[in-house]
CSV table of C-alpha atoms and ligand atoms in Angstrom, one decimal:
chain,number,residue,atom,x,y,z
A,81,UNK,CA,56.4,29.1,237.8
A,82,UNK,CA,57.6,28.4,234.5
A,83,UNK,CA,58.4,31.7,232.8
A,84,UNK,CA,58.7,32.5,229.0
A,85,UNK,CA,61.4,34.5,227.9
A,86,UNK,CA,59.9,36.5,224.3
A,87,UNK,CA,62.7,35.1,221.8
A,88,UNK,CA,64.7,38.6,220.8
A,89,UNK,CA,66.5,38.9,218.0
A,90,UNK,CA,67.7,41.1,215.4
A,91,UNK,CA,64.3,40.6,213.7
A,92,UNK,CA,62.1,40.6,216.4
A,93,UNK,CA,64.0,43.9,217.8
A,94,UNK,CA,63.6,45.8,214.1
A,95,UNK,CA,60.1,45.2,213.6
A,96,UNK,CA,57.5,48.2,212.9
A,97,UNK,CA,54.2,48.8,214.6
A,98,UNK,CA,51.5,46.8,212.9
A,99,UNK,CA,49.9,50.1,211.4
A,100,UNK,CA,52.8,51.1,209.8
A,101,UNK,CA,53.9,47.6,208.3
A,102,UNK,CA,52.4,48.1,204.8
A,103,UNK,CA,54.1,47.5,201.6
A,104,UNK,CA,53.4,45.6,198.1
A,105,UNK,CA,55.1,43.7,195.4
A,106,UNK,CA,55.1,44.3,192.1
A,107,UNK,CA,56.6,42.4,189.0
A,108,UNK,CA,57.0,43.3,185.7
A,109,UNK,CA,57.4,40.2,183.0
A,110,UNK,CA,58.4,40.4,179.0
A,111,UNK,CA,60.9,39.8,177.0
A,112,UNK,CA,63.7,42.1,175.9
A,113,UNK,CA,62.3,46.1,175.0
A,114,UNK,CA,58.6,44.6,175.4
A,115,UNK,CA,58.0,47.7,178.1
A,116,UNK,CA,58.6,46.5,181.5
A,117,UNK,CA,60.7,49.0,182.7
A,118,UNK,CA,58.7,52.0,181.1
A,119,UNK,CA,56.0,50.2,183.4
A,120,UNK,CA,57.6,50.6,186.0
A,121,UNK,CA,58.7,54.0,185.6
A,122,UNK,CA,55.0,54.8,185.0
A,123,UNK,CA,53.8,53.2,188.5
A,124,UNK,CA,56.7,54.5,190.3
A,125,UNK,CA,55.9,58.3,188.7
A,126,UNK,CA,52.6,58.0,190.0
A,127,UNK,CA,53.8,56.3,193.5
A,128,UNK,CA,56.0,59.0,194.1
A,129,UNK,CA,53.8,61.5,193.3
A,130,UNK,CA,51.4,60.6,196.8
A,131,UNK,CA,54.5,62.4,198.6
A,132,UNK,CA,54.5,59.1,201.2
A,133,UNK,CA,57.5,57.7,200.2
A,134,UNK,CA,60.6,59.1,200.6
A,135,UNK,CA,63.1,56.8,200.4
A,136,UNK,CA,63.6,55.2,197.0
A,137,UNK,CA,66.3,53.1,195.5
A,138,UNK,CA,66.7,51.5,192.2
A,139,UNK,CA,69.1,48.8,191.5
A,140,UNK,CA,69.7,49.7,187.6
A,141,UNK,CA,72.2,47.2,186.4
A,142,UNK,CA,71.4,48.0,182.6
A,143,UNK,CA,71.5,52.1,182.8
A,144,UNK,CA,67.7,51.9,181.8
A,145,UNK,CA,67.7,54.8,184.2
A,146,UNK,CA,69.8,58.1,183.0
A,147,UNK,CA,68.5,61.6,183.1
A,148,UNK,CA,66.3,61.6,180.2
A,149,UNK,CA,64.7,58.6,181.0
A,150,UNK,CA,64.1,60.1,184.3
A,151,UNK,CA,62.5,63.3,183.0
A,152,UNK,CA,60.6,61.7,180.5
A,153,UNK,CA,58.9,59.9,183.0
A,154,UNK,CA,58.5,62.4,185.6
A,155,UNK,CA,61.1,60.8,188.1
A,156,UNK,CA,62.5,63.8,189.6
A,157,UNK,CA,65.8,64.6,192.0
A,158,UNK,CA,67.4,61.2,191.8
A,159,UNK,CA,70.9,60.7,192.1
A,160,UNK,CA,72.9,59.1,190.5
A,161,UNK,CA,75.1,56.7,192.1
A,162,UNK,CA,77.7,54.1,190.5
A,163,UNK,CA,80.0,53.2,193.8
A,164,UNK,CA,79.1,51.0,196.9
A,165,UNK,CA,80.4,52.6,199.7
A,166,UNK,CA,78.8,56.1,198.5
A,167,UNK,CA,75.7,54.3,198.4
A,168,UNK,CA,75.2,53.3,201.6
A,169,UNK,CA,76.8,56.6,203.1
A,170,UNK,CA,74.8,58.5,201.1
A,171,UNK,CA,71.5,56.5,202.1
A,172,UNK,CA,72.8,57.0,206.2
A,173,UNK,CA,73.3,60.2,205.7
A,174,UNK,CA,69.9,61.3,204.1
A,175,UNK,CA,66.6,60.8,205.9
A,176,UNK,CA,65.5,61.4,202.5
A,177,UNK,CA,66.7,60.1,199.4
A,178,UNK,CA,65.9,59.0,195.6
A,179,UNK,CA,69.2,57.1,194.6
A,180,UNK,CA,69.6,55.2,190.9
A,181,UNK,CA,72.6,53.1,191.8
A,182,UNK,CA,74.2,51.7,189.0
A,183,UNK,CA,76.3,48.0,190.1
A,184,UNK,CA,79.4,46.7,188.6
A,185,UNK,CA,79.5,43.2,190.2
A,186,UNK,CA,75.2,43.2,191.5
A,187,UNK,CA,76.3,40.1,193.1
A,188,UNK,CA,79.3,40.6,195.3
A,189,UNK,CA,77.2,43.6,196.1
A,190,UNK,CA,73.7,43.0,197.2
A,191,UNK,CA,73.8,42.0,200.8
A,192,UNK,CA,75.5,45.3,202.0
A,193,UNK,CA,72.7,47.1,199.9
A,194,UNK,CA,69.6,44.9,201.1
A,195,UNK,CA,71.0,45.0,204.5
A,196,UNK,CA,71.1,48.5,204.6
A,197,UNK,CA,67.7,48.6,203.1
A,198,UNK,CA,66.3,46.5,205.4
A,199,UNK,CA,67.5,48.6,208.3
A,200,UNK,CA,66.5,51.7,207.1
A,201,UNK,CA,63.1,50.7,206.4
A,202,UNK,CA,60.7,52.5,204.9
A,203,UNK,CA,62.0,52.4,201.6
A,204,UNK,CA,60.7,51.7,197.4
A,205,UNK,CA,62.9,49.6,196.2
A,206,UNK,CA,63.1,49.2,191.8
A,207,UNK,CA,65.1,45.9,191.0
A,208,UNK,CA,65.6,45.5,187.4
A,209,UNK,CA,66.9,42.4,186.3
A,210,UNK,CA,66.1,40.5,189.4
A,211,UNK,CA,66.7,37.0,187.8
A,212,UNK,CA,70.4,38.1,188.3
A,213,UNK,CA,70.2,38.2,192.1
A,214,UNK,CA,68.1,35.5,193.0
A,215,UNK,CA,67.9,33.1,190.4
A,216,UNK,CA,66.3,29.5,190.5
A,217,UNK,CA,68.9,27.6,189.7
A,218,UNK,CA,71.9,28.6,191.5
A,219,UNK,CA,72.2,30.3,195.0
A,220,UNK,CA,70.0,32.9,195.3
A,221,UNK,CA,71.1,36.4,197.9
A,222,UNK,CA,70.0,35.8,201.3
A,223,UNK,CA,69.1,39.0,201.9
A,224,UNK,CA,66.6,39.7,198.8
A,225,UNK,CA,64.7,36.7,200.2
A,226,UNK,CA,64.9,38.3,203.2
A,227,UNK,CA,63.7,41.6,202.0
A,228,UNK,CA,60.9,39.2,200.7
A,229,UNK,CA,59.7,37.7,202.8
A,230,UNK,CA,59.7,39.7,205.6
A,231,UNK,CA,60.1,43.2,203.9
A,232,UNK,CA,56.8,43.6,205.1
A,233,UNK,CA,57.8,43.9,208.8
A,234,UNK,CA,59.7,46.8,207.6
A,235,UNK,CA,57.6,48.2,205.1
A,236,UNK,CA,60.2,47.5,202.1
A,237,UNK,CA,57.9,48.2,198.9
A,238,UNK,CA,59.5,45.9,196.0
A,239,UNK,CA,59.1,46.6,192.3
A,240,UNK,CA,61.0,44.1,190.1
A,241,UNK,CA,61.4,43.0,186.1
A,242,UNK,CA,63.1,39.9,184.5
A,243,UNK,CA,62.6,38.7,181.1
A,244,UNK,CA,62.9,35.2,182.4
A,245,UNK,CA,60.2,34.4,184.6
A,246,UNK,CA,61.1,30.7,185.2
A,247,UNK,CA,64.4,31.2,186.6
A,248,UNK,CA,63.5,33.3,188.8
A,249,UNK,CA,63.6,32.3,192.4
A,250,UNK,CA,59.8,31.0,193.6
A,251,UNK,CA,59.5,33.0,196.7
A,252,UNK,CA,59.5,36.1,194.6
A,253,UNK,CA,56.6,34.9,192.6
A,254,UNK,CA,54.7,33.7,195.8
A,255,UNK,CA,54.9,36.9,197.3
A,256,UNK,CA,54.2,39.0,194.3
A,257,UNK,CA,50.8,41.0,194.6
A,258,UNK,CA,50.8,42.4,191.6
A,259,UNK,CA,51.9,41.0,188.2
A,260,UNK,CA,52.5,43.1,184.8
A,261,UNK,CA,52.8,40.3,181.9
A,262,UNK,CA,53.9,41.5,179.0
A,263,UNK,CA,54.9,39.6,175.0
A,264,UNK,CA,56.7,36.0,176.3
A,265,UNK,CA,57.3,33.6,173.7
A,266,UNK,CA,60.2,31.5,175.5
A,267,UNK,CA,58.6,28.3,176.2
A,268,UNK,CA,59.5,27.5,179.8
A,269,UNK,CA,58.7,31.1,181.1
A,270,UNK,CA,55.5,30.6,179.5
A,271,UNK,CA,54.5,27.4,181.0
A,272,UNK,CA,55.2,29.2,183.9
A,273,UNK,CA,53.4,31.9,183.5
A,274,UNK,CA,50.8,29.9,181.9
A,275,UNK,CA,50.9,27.7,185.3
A,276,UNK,CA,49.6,30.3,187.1
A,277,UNK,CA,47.2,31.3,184.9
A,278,UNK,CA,46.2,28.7,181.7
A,279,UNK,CA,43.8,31.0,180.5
A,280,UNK,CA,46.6,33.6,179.4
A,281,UNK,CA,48.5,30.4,177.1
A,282,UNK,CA,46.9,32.2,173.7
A,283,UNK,CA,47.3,35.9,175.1
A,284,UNK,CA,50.6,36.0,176.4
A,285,UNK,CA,52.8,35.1,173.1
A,286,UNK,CA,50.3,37.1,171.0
A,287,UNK,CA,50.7,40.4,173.0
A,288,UNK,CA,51.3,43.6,171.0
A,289,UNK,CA,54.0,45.8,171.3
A,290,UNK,CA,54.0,47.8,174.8
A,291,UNK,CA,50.8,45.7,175.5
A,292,UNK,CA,50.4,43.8,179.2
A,293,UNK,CA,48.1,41.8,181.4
A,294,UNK,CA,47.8,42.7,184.6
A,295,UNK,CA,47.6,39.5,187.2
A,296,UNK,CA,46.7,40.6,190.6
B,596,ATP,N1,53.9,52.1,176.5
B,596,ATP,C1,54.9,52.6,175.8
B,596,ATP,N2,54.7,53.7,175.0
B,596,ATP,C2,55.7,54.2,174.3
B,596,ATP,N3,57.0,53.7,174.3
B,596,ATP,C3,57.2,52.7,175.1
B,596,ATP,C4,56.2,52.0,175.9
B,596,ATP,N4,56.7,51.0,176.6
B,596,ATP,C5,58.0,51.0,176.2
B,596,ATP,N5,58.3,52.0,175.3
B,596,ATP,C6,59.7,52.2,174.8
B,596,ATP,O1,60.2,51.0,174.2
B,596,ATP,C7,61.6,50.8,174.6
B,596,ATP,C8,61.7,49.5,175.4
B,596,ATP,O2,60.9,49.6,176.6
B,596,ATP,P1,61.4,49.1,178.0
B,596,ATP,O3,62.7,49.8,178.3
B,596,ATP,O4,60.3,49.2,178.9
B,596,ATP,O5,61.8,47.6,177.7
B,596,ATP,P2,62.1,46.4,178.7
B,596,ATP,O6,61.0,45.5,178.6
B,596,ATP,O7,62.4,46.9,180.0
B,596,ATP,O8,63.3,45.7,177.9
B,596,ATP,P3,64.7,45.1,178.6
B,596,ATP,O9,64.4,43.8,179.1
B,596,ATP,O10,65.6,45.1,177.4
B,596,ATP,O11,65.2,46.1,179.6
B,596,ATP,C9,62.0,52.1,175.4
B,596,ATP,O12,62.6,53.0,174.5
B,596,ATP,C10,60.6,52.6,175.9
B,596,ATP,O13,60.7,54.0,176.0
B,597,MG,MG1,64.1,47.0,181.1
């Protein structure tokens, strides 16, 4: 009798019941102060307001967001973090946590943070400026397109911006669900953008201030 041994591995071992494996994607696209990260804020406000999540981190290399912003927007009880090794104790230590953590090197320090995300699961995860850690052109982190593409199996909700669509790693588009477009007017991002939807070639460079299209 021939018998077959179930594969185990990390992966296979971290998984979450099927019920409970639910997350989305969400990008936010424009070019500098064109609104994607208010966007954000917005959807996240409202997000957090269900009560269901109660992990959240946001990788905010640009300090987009401080206490007023937070306030503003109706972001309450997030910490403010600025060193690695707090972060992660702080997110091992907390069954519960909102964290802004702000990165000096995002680079050098991304797989300790996505691993930890991964294996806490459960978590809403901001990245602003996500061109920075998984661009197109060079190496991209491992463990964001792990996060990714199987973020899923862990229920790792993803919200992301860049102002540079086209150099931004492809699996992250693929996987998007949800697309916020705002003003472009660089030509390669938009004949990206405009590859995924021709229609949106007039409307995208002609958007007003604060104004978006939403791509689903
Ligand atoms: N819908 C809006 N209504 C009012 N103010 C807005 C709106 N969207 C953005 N703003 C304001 O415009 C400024 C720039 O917006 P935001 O921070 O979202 O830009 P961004 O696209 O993230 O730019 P960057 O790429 O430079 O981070 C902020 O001060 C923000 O508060
Ligand atoms: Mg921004």
């Amino acid at each position: 009798m021939k018998l077959f041994q179930k594969q185990q591995n990390e992966d296979s071992i971290n998984v979450l019941p099927e019920e409970e494996r639910k997350r989305e994607i969400i990008g936010s696209i424009g070019k500098q102060g064109s609104g994607k990260s208010y966007k954000i804020k917005e959807q996240l406000s409202i997000l957090l307001k269900s009560g269901k999540f109660k992990k959240v981190l946001i990788i905010d290399p640009m300090g987009e967001y401080n206490e007023k912003d937070l306030k503003k927007h109706k972001l309450p009880n997030f910490k403010l973090i600025d060193n690695l090794k707090e972060l992660i104790d702080y997110m091992f230590a907390n069954k519960e946590f909102r964290i802004v953590y702000q990165p000096l090197y995002i680079q050098d320090e991304i797989t300790s943070i996505g691993e930890a995300v991964y294996t806490l699961a459960n978590v809403v995860l901001v990245v602003e400026e996500i061109d920075l850690i998984i661009p197109q052109k060079s190496k991209p982190s491992p463990v964001m397109l792990k996060l990714i593409q199987r973020g899923r199996h862990r229920a790792i909700t993803i919200y992301w911006t860049t102002q540079t669509p086209a150099e931004v790693n492809k699996l992250l588009i693929k996987n998007t669900n949800t697309f916020y477009v705002f003003k472009v007017t660089e030509k390669n991002d938009l004949s990206y953008l405009t590859f995924m939807r021709s229609d949106l070639k007039e409307k995208i460079p002609n958007l007003a201030k604060y104004e978006f299209i939403e791509i689903k």
